XYZ file of C-alpha atoms in Angstrom:
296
model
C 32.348 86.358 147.756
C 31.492 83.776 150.375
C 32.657 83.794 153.574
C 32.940 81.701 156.560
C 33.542 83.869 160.399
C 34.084 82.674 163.420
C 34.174 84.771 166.673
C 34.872 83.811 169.899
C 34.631 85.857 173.213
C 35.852 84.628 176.546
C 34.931 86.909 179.692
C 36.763 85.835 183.080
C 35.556 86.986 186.160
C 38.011 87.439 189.239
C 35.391 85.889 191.481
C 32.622 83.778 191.089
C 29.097 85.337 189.389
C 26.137 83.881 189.118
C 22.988 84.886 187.791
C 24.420 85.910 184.233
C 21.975 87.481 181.517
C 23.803 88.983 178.507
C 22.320 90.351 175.532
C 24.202 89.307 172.485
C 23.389 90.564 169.063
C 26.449 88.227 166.850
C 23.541 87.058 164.564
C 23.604 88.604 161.262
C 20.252 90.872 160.390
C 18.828 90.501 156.640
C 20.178 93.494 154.957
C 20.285 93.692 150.873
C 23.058 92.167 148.589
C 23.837 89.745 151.522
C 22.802 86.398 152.491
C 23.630 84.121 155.730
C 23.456 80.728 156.467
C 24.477 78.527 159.147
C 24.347 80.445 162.112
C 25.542 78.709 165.387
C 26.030 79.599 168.003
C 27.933 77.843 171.274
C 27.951 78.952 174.959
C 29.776 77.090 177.470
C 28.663 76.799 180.732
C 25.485 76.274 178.871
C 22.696 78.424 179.906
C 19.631 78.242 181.424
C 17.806 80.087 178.386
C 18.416 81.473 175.152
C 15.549 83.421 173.887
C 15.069 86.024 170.550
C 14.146 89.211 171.550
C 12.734 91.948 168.774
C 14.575 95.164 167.990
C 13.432 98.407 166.462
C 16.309 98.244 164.799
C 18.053 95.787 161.812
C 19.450 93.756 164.855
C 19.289 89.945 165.588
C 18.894 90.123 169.500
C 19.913 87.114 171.735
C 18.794 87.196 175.562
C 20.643 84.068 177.554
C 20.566 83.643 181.207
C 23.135 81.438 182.978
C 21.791 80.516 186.816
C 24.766 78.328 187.703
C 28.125 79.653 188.916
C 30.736 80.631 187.128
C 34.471 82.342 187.012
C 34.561 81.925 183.102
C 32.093 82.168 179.661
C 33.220 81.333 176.511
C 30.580 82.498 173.416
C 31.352 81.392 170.265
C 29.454 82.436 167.167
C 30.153 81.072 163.441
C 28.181 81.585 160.086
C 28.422 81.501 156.163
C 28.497 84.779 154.501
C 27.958 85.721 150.990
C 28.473 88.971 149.603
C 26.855 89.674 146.273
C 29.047 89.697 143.064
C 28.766 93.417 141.988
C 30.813 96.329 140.313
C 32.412 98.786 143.517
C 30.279 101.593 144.549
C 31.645 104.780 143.181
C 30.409 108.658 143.418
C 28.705 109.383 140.001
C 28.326 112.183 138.074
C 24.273 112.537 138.317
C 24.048 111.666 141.783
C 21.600 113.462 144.346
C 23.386 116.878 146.098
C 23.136 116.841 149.729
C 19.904 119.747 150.092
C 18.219 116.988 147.798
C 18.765 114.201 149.949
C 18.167 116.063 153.107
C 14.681 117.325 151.776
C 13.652 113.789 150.749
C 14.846 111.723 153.913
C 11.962 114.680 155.375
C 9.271 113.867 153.047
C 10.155 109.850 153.052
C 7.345 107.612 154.624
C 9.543 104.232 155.365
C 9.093 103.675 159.397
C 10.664 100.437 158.804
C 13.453 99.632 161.067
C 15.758 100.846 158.208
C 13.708 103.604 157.206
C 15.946 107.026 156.872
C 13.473 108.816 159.422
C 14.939 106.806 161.847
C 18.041 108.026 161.832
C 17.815 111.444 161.372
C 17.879 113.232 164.804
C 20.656 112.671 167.707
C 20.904 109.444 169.506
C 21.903 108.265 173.010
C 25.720 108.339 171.767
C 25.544 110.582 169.036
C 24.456 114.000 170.488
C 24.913 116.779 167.788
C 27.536 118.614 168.155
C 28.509 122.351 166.383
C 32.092 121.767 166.566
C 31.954 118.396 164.324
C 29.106 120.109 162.206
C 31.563 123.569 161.627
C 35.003 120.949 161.353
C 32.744 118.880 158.145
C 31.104 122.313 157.027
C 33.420 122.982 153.884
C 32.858 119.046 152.690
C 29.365 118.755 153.017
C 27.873 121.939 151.729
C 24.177 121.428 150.013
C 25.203 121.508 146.592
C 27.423 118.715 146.897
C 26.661 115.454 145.151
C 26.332 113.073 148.342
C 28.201 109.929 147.653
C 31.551 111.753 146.538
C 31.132 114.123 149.789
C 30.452 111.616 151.952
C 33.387 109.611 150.967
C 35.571 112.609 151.339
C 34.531 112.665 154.736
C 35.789 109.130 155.828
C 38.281 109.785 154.112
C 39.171 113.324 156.154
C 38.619 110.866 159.585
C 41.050 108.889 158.007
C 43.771 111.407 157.461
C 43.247 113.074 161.209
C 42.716 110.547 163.555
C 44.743 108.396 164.935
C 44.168 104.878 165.008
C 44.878 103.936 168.839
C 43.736 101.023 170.466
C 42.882 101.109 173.707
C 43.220 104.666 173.629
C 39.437 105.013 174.374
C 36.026 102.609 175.320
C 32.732 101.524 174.358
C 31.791 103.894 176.640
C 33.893 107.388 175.621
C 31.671 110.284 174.457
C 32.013 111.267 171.011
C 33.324 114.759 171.664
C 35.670 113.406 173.692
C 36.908 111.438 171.032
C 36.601 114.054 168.474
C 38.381 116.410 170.372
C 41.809 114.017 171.136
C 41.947 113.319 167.201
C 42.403 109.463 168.464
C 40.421 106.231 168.953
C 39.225 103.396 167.149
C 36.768 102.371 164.584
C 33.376 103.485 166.615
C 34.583 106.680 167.826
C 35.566 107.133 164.160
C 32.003 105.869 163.091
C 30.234 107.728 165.824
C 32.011 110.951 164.662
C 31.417 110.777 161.100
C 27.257 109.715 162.009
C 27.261 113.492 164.557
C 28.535 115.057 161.441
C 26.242 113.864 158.385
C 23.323 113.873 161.011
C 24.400 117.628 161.391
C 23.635 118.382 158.315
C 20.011 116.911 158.140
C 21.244 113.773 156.506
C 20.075 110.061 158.069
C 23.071 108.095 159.253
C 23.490 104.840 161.021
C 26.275 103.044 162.759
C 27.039 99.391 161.446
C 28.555 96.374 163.079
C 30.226 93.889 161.376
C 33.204 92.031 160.491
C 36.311 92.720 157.589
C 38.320 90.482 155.604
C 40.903 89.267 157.617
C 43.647 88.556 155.572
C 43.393 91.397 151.845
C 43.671 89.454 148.208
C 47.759 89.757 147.186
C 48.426 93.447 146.521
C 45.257 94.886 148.131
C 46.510 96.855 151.849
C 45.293 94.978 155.162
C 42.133 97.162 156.211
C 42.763 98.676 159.891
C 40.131 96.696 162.370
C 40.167 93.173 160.961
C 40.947 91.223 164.296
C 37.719 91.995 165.826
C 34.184 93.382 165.318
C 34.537 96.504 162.913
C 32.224 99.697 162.669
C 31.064 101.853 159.994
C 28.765 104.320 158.674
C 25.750 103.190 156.481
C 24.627 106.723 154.963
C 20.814 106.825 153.414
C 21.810 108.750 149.931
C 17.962 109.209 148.383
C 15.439 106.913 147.022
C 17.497 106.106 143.984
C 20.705 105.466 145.893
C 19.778 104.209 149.256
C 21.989 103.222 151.350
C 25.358 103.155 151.516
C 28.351 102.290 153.397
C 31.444 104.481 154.213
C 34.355 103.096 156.495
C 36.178 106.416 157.955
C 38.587 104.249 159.650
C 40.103 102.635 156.170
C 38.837 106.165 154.539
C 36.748 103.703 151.610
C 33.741 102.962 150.499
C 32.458 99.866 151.938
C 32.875 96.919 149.666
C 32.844 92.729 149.135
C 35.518 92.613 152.161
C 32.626 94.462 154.747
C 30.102 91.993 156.352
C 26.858 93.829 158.069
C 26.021 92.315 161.320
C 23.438 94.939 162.693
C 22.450 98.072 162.197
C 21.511 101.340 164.990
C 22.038 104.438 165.666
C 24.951 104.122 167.021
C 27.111 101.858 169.021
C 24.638 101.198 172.258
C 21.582 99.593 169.509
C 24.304 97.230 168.052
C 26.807 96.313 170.866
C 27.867 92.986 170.368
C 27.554 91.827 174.148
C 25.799 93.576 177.037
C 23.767 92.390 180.332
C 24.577 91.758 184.110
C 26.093 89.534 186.618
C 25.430 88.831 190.487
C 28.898 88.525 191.878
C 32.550 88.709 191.011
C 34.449 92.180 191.323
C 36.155 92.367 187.406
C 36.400 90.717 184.560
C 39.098 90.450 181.404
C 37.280 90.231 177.975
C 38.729 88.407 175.469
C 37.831 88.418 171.708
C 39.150 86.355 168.849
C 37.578 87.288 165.164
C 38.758 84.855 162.248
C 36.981 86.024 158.710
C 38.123 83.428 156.004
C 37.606 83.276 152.127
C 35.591 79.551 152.082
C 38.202 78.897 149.318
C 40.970 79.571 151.754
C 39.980 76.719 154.753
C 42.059 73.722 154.629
């Protein structure tokens, strides 16, 4: 499946900033059984510098300064996608129980940016939390196989929270969220990463972007009009890793395009940085994922 996205951010400012430097990280990382090609990437006023920066984590990190002034930027980031042609990922009868796993993500010697070690332990905005551990308990007990647990899991998410937007932040603590059984995809992601962590089992939050309009008959996946998170679950050497989307309860398939890969939420925000000046701003963000077989 190829794809062609196209996402465009517009922060206004209710005074005039100057001295802009933002962070962005809208560049796809490599990650297996995808490929990406023509990246571009406009900014408008243009800045002063645009510079790669390196990340511990699978991240593509952008650092741009803007020196002039300024009461609006517009960021606008397109790319190919291809996702590679293969059968969906289903829990199997032989695969690894959850003690298993846990055991060999201890014993596993990858430090690699995506080795499992890495995301083992709490994180910034993942602390570990008994009540999410004791509300998973029953679903990930150690003699479970992993993939069908973990998939029952996103799939539990799915059934108790709500899906409200705007009911919560980039910057609402996952308890918070957990306890108000609301929020949006990264407090759902965030969640379901304090739980398999828990449980000695190395999860990562995922950015990325969903099909925006299904293939006739298929349901509309909930966060398609902007930047989507999920769960990216390390399930032994023989699986590896694998994606589970609590807020569509699913597996993550052909219609799920990886971005970047931390933690959680603060190693992969799409935009961050400073400004001198102004005293708000409005952010405004317009995602547009389209089968190449669809454009006119």
């Amino acid at each position: 499946m190829i794809y062609h996205i196209r996402h465009q951010t517009i922060v206004h400012y209710d005074a005039l900033v100057q001295l802009a430097r933002f962070n962005l990280r809208l560049r796809p990382a490599p990650w297996p059984g995808q490929w990406t090609s023509d990246y571009h990437l406009a900014v408008d006023p243009a800045p002063s510098s645009i510079e790669s920066r390196p990340s511990a984590w699978p991240v593509h990190v952008a650092r741009l300064e803007i020196d002039s002034l300024l009461h609006q930027i517009v960021i606008e980031s397109s790319f190919r996608a291809g996702i590679q042609d293969s059968a969906p990922i289903e829990p199997q009868d032989d695969d690894p129980i959850i003690a298993a796993v846990a055991q060999a993500a201890l014993e596993a010697r990858d430090m690699g940016s995506a080795g499992p070690a890495q995301f083992l332990h709490a994180s910034p905005r993942v602390p570990l939390l008994p009540q999410i551990g004791a509300w998973a308990g029953d679903l990930l007990a150690s003699d479970r196989p992993i993939v069908g647990a973990a998939l029952a899991l996103a799939r539990r998410i799915k059934g108790a929270f709500a899906y409200v937007s705007g009911a919560t932040d980039a910057m609402t603590p996952v308890k918070d969220a957990f306890a108000a059984r609301h929020g949006v995809c990264q407090d759902f992601a965030h969640v379901m990463v304090a739980a398999l962590r828990w449980f000695g089992l190395p999860a990562a939050y995922v950015s990325g972007y969903l099909r925006t309009d299904p293939p006739p008959g298929m349901p509309r996946l909930v966060g398609a009009d902007a930047m989507h998170a999920w769960v990216m679950l390390w399930c032994g050497p023989t699986r590896g890793w694998i994606g589970f989307d609590p807020t569509n309860g699913v597996i993550a398939g052909d219609g799920h395009v990886f971005v970047a890969m931390g933690r959680d939420y603060a190693d992969v925000a799409p935009m961050d940085g400073l400004f001198v000046g102004g005293s708000g701003q409005n952010v405004k963000v317009m995602v547009d994922v389209m089968p190449e077989e669809e454009e006119t």
